[in-house]
Amino acid sequence: MSELPVLISREEVMRLLQNDDLIPKLESVLGMFSKRNGAEVIQPLRTIVPLQKYNGFLGLMPAYIAHEDILAAKMVSFYQRDNDSVLPAHQASVLLFDPERGNVKAVMDGTVITEKRTAAVSAISSKLLMPPKTEVLCILGSGHQAVSHYDVFTQMFSFKEIRVWSRRRERAEQFARDVQGPVTVCSSVKQAVEGSDVIITVTMAKEPVLLGEWVKPGAHVAAVGACRPDWRELDNALMREAVVYVDSREGASTESGDIILSGASIFAELGEVINGTKPAQCEKTTVFKSLGMGIQDAVSAKLVFDKWKTQK
């Protein structure tokens, strides 16, 4: 008989999943994915169940990575909340399987995994695509993803100034208090964006909040929100003028309103830059449209589980 799966809490995932371990794993699996070897990486498109009654969605993201023998699936819910709601917009769980026997080895908090792996991939995109001289970081949004992005970006890079904007100024001010770093709270998106070298969009916007006319030539944009085909964070001017990179061509062409509605062309997957088959055009304005992939959750869950085992 199979053993019962272990349960790994949010606090344990937060403690065990560290960027120094995670980032090399993510770079490796992104490169592998873009080689299009179907025997090595199996990752179907995310399955989405709309919950119109509650203004939400349930997503299922399975993946198998053959050479590391990792089989996992994430279930994630995401909701459009009212501004005064105290409920989280995203919640997730990741199941890690024994690929040989098919039983579940571990069930772990997937919300922290989502926050950390998403921010780490944005940081990888910036390492590859941002301009050589970067001084100003701008974060649009003030939720959990904003915090995880702040954490990894300040760990990996040095900025002279960090700006934040949120639809509700009090939330931006709370973000600044929470991260306990030198953060400038801006009153408008334009004020936050103008002159910024790296711009991170982690909003729940359905219509564009970032306009191309505000973006400094040569800046890099890591766009994380707007994960539905009819949602957008970025306007046509930015999407059509920038060099656009994605995590998955198939995923972005199916799920990203920023790409679908603007008609922008995709230049490359991030994995292709990692593999050296497509160039990093750092001298131009670049956009990395992040939608997240099951393989990112899978390698993250395996890291957590392996560390958990060594400490038991």
GROMACS .gro file of C-alpha atoms in nm:
model
  312
    1MET     CA    1   0.000   0.000   0.000
    2SER     CA    2   0.112   0.355  -0.070
    3GLU     CA    3   0.203   0.581   0.217
    4LEU     CA    4  -0.023   0.872   0.293
    5PRO     CA    5   0.094   1.198   0.135
    6VAL     CA    6   0.276   1.446   0.354
    7LEU     CA    7   0.124   1.789   0.404
    8ILE     CA    8   0.363   2.085   0.376
    9SER     CA    9   0.230   2.415   0.508
   10ARG     CA   10   0.264   2.767   0.376
   11GLU     CA   11   0.518   2.849   0.647
   12GLU     CA   12   0.733   2.549   0.559
   13VAL     CA   13   0.719   2.623   0.185
   14MET     CA   14   0.820   2.982   0.257
   15ARG     CA   15   1.116   2.863   0.463
   16LEU     CA   16   1.232   2.585   0.231
   17LEU     CA   17   1.195   2.748  -0.113
   18GLN     CA   18   1.490   2.985  -0.156
   19ASN     CA   19   1.575   3.188  -0.466
   20ASP     CA   20   1.937   3.073  -0.478
   21ASP     CA   21   1.817   2.716  -0.533
   22LEU     CA   22   1.508   2.798  -0.734
   23ILE     CA   23   1.644   3.028  -1.005
   24PRO     CA   24   1.895   2.780  -1.159
   25LYS     CA   25   1.622   2.513  -1.167
   26LEU     CA   26   1.380   2.748  -1.341
   27GLU     CA   27   1.640   2.857  -1.597
   28SER     CA   28   1.715   2.494  -1.675
   29VAL     CA   29   1.353   2.387  -1.720
   30LEU     CA   30   1.264   2.697  -1.927
   31GLY     CA   31   1.549   2.615  -2.163
   32MET     CA   32   1.442   2.253  -2.182
   33PHE     CA   33   1.082   2.350  -2.258
   34SER     CA   34   1.190   2.569  -2.549
   35LYS     CA   35   1.385   2.285  -2.709
   36ARG     CA   36   1.045   2.129  -2.782
   37ASN     CA   37   1.148   1.777  -2.691
   38GLY     CA   38   0.809   1.628  -2.609
   39ALA     CA   39   0.967   1.327  -2.443
   40GLU     CA   40   1.146   1.547  -2.190
   41VAL     CA   41   0.873   1.794  -2.094
   42ILE     CA   42   0.501   1.724  -2.110
   43GLN     CA   43   0.287   2.025  -2.024
   44PRO     CA   44  -0.064   2.067  -2.163
   45LEU     CA   45  -0.225   2.407  -2.171
   46ARG     CA   46  -0.380   2.519  -1.844
   47THR     CA   47  -0.740   2.402  -1.803
   48ILE     CA   48  -0.968   2.682  -1.683
   49VAL     CA   49  -1.309   2.642  -1.519
   50PRO     CA   50  -1.495   2.979  -1.510
   51LEU     CA   51  -1.702   3.048  -1.200
   52GLN     CA   52  -1.915   3.336  -1.325
   53LYS     CA   53  -2.146   3.328  -1.021
   54TYR     CA   54  -1.850   3.420  -0.800
   55ASN     CA   55  -1.642   3.620  -1.050
   56GLY     CA   56  -1.362   3.367  -1.035
   57PHE     CA   57  -1.178   3.086  -1.210
   58LEU     CA   58  -1.025   2.751  -1.120
   59GLY     CA   59  -0.715   2.644  -1.310
   60LEU     CA   60  -0.547   2.303  -1.337
   61MET     CA   61  -0.178   2.292  -1.435
   62PRO     CA   62  -0.022   1.942  -1.465
   63ALA     CA   63   0.335   1.877  -1.584
   64TYR     CA   64   0.588   1.597  -1.621
   65ILE     CA   65   0.964   1.654  -1.649
   66ALA     CA   66   1.117   1.329  -1.766
   67HIS     CA   67   1.489   1.368  -1.700
   68GLU     CA   68   1.424   1.467  -1.337
   69ASP     CA   69   1.123   1.234  -1.310
   70ILE     CA   70   0.898   1.503  -1.163
   71LEU     CA   71   0.522   1.467  -1.192
   72ALA     CA   72   0.307   1.740  -1.037
   73ALA     CA   73  -0.017   1.929  -1.073
   74LYS     CA   74  -0.122   2.265  -0.936
   75MET     CA   75  -0.480   2.367  -0.869
   76VAL     CA   76  -0.518   2.744  -0.848
   77SER     CA   77  -0.820   2.967  -0.796
   78PHE     CA   78  -0.818   3.334  -0.887
   79TYR     CA   79  -1.095   3.584  -0.827
   80GLN     CA   80  -1.176   3.944  -0.908
   81ARG     CA   81  -1.230   4.081  -0.556
   82ASP     CA   82  -1.396   4.403  -0.447
   83ASN     CA   83  -1.150   4.671  -0.336
   84ASP     CA   84  -1.253   4.633   0.029
   85SER     CA   85  -1.237   4.251   0.028
   86VAL     CA   86  -0.999   4.083   0.274
   87LEU     CA   87  -1.001   3.757   0.077
   88PRO     CA   88  -0.694   3.672  -0.134
   89ALA     CA   89  -0.720   3.698  -0.512
   90HIS     CA   90  -0.520   3.377  -0.562
   91GLN     CA   91  -0.506   3.050  -0.369
   92ALA     CA   92  -0.333   2.731  -0.477
   93SER     CA   93  -0.224   2.380  -0.382
   94VAL     CA   94   0.040   2.165  -0.552
   95LEU     CA   95   0.029   1.785  -0.561
   96LEU     CA   96   0.360   1.605  -0.610
   97PHE     CA   97   0.326   1.247  -0.741
   98ASP     CA   98   0.542   0.938  -0.753
   99PRO     CA   99   0.568   0.903  -1.134
  100GLU     CA  100   0.632   0.529  -1.118
  101ARG     CA  101   0.340   0.432  -0.895
  102GLY     CA  102   0.103   0.723  -0.946
  103ASN     CA  103   0.040   0.795  -0.579
  104VAL     CA  104   0.052   1.144  -0.429
  105LYS     CA  105   0.372   1.192  -0.228
  106ALA     CA  106   0.303   1.542  -0.102
  107VAL     CA  107   0.035   1.809  -0.092
  108MET     CA  108   0.177   2.154  -0.030
  109ASP     CA  109   0.077   2.518  -0.025
  110GLY     CA  110   0.089   2.639  -0.384
  111THR     CA  111   0.026   3.006  -0.318
  112VAL     CA  112   0.381   3.067  -0.195
  113ILE     CA  113   0.517   2.854  -0.481
  114THR     CA  114   0.321   3.066  -0.729
  115GLU     CA  115   0.442   3.390  -0.574
  116LYS     CA  116   0.808   3.285  -0.558
  117ARG     CA  117   0.845   3.109  -0.892
  118THR     CA  118   0.660   3.388  -1.077
  119ALA     CA  119   0.885   3.655  -0.928
  120ALA     CA  120   1.195   3.445  -0.995
  121VAL     CA  121   1.105   3.406  -1.363
  122SER     CA  122   1.047   3.782  -1.390
  123ALA     CA  123   1.393   3.832  -1.239
  124ILE     CA  124   1.541   3.588  -1.492
  125SER     CA  125   1.378   3.786  -1.773
  126SER     CA  126   1.527   4.105  -1.633
  127LYS     CA  127   1.873   3.952  -1.596
  128LEU     CA  128   1.860   3.862  -1.965
  129LEU     CA  129   1.673   4.160  -2.112
  130MET     CA  130   1.706   4.474  -1.900
  131PRO     CA  131   1.937   4.757  -2.014
  132PRO     CA  132   2.301   4.743  -1.900
  133LYS     CA  133   2.262   5.045  -1.672
  134THR     CA  134   1.959   5.011  -1.446
  135GLU     CA  135   1.887   5.252  -1.164
  136VAL     CA  136   1.509   5.276  -1.123
  137LEU     CA  137   1.268   4.989  -1.052
  138CYS     CA  138   0.893   5.047  -1.078
  139ILE     CA  139   0.629   4.809  -0.938
  140LEU     CA  140   0.266   4.857  -1.042
  141GLY     CA  141   0.054   4.671  -0.788
  142SER     CA  142   0.090   4.615  -0.415
  143GLY     CA  143  -0.028   4.262  -0.337
  144HIS     CA  144   0.160   3.942  -0.255
  145GLN     CA  145   0.313   3.922  -0.602
  146ALA     CA  146   0.445   4.275  -0.562
  147VAL     CA  147   0.615   4.174  -0.238
  148SER     CA  148   0.769   3.857  -0.384
  149HIS     CA  149   0.897   4.056  -0.683
  150TYR     CA  150   1.045   4.320  -0.454
  151ASP     CA  151   1.220   4.049  -0.255
  152VAL     CA  152   1.390   3.873  -0.546
  153PHE     CA  153   1.468   4.189  -0.744
  154THR     CA  154   1.638   4.357  -0.449
  155GLN     CA  155   1.825   4.035  -0.380
  156MET     CA  156   1.953   3.999  -0.738
  157PHE     CA  157   1.998   4.361  -0.850
  158SER     CA  158   2.096   4.701  -0.713
  159PHE     CA  159   1.863   4.994  -0.778
  160LYS     CA  160   1.908   5.354  -0.670
  161GLU     CA  161   1.532   5.408  -0.655
  162ILE     CA  162   1.228   5.181  -0.620
  163ARG     CA  163   0.881   5.315  -0.693
  164VAL     CA  164   0.540   5.161  -0.628
  165TRP     CA  165   0.189   5.249  -0.740
  166SER     CA  166  -0.145   5.094  -0.649
  167ARG     CA  167  -0.503   5.186  -0.730
  168ARG     CA  168  -0.549   5.253  -0.361
  169ARG     CA  169  -0.268   5.466  -0.222
  170GLU     CA  170  -0.310   5.323   0.128
  171ARG     CA  171  -0.222   4.978  -0.007
  172ALA     CA  172   0.092   5.112  -0.171
  173GLU     CA  173   0.186   5.275   0.158
  174GLN     CA  174   0.125   4.947   0.340
  175PHE     CA  175   0.346   4.769   0.085
  176ALA     CA  176   0.624   5.019   0.154
  177ARG     CA  177   0.593   4.954   0.530
  178ASP     CA  178   0.584   4.576   0.482
  179VAL     CA  179   0.902   4.550   0.273
  180GLN     CA  180   1.088   4.784   0.508
  181GLY     CA  181   1.297   4.926   0.229
  182PRO     CA  182   1.346   5.265   0.062
  183VAL     CA  183   1.033   5.280  -0.154
  184THR     CA  184   0.875   5.586  -0.314
  185VAL     CA  185   0.494   5.571  -0.321
  186CYS     CA  186   0.366   5.735  -0.641
  187SER     CA  187   0.030   5.901  -0.697
  188SER     CA  188  -0.010   5.795  -1.060
  189VAL     CA  189   0.111   5.524  -1.297
  190LYS     CA  190   0.272   5.789  -1.513
  191GLN     CA  191   0.472   5.927  -1.219
  192ALA     CA  192   0.588   5.578  -1.126
  193VAL     CA  193   0.680   5.470  -1.478
  194GLU     CA  194   0.851   5.771  -1.636
  195GLY     CA  195   1.228   5.726  -1.627
  196SER     CA  196   1.210   5.371  -1.488
  197ASP     CA  197   1.453   5.114  -1.628
  198VAL     CA  198   1.260   4.805  -1.515
  199ILE     CA  199   0.881   4.803  -1.480
  200ILE     CA  200   0.688   4.518  -1.315
  201THR     CA  201   0.311   4.498  -1.362
  202VAL     CA  202   0.138   4.279  -1.103
  203THR     CA  203  -0.214   4.419  -1.111
  204MET     CA  204  -0.564   4.275  -1.141
  205ALA     CA  205  -0.640   4.515  -1.426
  206LYS     CA  206  -0.874   4.420  -1.710
  207GLU     CA  207  -0.794   4.733  -1.913
  208PRO     CA  208  -0.447   4.878  -1.987
  209VAL     CA  209  -0.287   5.067  -1.700
  210LEU     CA  210   0.060   5.103  -1.857
  211LEU     CA  211   0.087   5.323  -2.167
  212GLY     CA  212   0.377   5.296  -2.408
  213GLU     CA  213   0.418   5.675  -2.426
  214TRP     CA  214   0.532   5.673  -2.060
  215VAL     CA  215   0.791   5.398  -2.100
  216LYS     CA  216   1.154   5.499  -2.133
  217PRO     CA  217   1.315   5.372  -2.458
  218GLY     CA  218   1.520   5.064  -2.377
  219ALA     CA  219   1.330   4.983  -2.057
  220HIS     CA  220   1.229   4.628  -1.970
  221VAL     CA  221   0.873   4.542  -1.869
  222ALA     CA  222   0.788   4.221  -1.682
  223ALA     CA  223   0.410   4.187  -1.722
  224VAL     CA  224   0.258   3.937  -1.480
  225GLY     CA  225  -0.111   4.026  -1.450
  226ALA     CA  226  -0.388   3.999  -1.713
  227CYS     CA  227  -0.389   3.620  -1.740
  228ARG     CA  228  -0.710   3.596  -1.943
  229PRO     CA  229  -0.758   3.649  -2.320
  230ASP     CA  230  -0.984   3.951  -2.262
  231TRP     CA  231  -0.777   4.117  -1.985
  232ARG     CA  232  -0.496   4.366  -2.038
  233GLU     CA  233  -0.234   4.564  -1.848
  234LEU     CA  234  -0.037   4.708  -2.143
  235ASP     CA  235  -0.163   4.927  -2.428
  236ASN     CA  236  -0.125   4.873  -2.802
  237ALA     CA  237   0.154   5.127  -2.839
  238LEU     CA  238   0.379   4.941  -2.595
  239MET     CA  239   0.292   4.592  -2.721
  240ARG     CA  240   0.349   4.681  -3.086
  241GLU     CA  241   0.667   4.882  -3.039
  242ALA     CA  242   0.847   4.658  -2.789
  243VAL     CA  243   1.028   4.331  -2.855
  244VAL     CA  244   0.798   4.075  -2.696
  245TYR     CA  245   0.921   3.767  -2.509
  246VAL     CA  246   0.700   3.504  -2.342
  247ASP     CA  247   0.736   3.191  -2.131
  248SER     CA  248   0.533   2.981  -2.377
  249ARG     CA  249   0.423   3.081  -2.727
  250GLU     CA  250   0.125   2.848  -2.713
  251GLY     CA  251   0.018   2.969  -2.370
  252ALA     CA  252   0.057   3.339  -2.452
  253SER     CA  253  -0.123   3.307  -2.785
  254THR     CA  254  -0.417   3.141  -2.609
  255GLU     CA  255  -0.437   3.319  -2.273
  256SER     CA  256  -0.276   3.664  -2.293
  257GLY     CA  257  -0.510   3.951  -2.372
  258ASP     CA  258  -0.209   4.181  -2.398
  259ILE     CA  259  -0.085   3.978  -2.695
  260ILE     CA  260  -0.414   3.863  -2.850
  261LEU     CA  261  -0.595   4.199  -2.843
  262SER     CA  262  -0.297   4.409  -2.951
  263GLY     CA  263  -0.201   4.178  -3.236
  264ALA     CA  264   0.161   4.197  -3.120
  265SER     CA  265   0.406   3.945  -3.258
  266ILE     CA  266   0.604   3.721  -3.021
  267PHE     CA  267   0.977   3.745  -3.083
  268ALA     CA  268   1.097   3.462  -2.860
  269GLU     CA  269   1.038   3.245  -2.558
  270LEU     CA  270   1.257   3.315  -2.259
  271GLY     CA  271   1.393   2.962  -2.290
  272GLU     CA  272   1.518   3.037  -2.640
  273VAL     CA  273   1.727   3.323  -2.502
  274ILE     CA  274   1.859   3.092  -2.230
  275ASN     CA  275   1.947   2.833  -2.497
  276GLY     CA  276   2.117   3.095  -2.716
  277THR     CA  277   1.888   3.031  -3.014
  278LYS     CA  278   1.731   3.379  -2.997
  279PRO     CA  279   1.906   3.703  -2.896
  280ALA     CA  280   1.836   3.922  -2.596
  281GLN     CA  281   1.768   4.264  -2.751
  282CYS     CA  282   1.864   4.466  -2.445
  283GLU     CA  283   1.920   4.782  -2.649
  284LYS     CA  284   1.550   4.794  -2.733
  285THR     CA  285   1.236   4.827  -2.524
  286THR     CA  286   1.139   4.475  -2.420
  287VAL     CA  287   0.830   4.313  -2.272
  288PHE     CA  288   0.828   3.975  -2.102
  289LYS     CA  289   0.470   3.850  -2.083
  290SER     CA  290   0.452   3.598  -1.799
  291LEU     CA  291   0.160   3.357  -1.769
  292GLY     CA  292   0.323   3.089  -1.556
  293MET     CA  293   0.368   2.721  -1.640
  294GLY     CA  294   0.315   2.389  -1.470
  295ILE     CA  295   0.681   2.299  -1.511
  296GLN     CA  296   0.772   2.597  -1.293
  297ASP     CA  297   0.544   2.469  -1.017
  298ALA     CA  298   0.677   2.115  -1.061
  299VAL     CA  299   1.046   2.201  -1.009
  300SER     CA  300   0.952   2.428  -0.719
  301ALA     CA  301   0.751   2.154  -0.549
  302LYS     CA  302   1.032   1.902  -0.595
  303LEU     CA  303   1.279   2.144  -0.437
  304VAL     CA  304   1.050   2.192  -0.138
  305PHE     CA  305   0.989   1.817  -0.097
  306ASP     CA  306   1.358   1.724  -0.124
  307LYS     CA  307   1.454   1.982   0.138
  308TRP     CA  308   1.168   1.873   0.362
  309LYS     CA  309   1.292   1.512   0.346
  310THR     CA  310   1.647   1.604   0.443
  311GLN     CA  311   1.523   1.787   0.751
  312LYS     CA  312   1.301   1.508   0.882
   0.00000   0.00000   0.00000
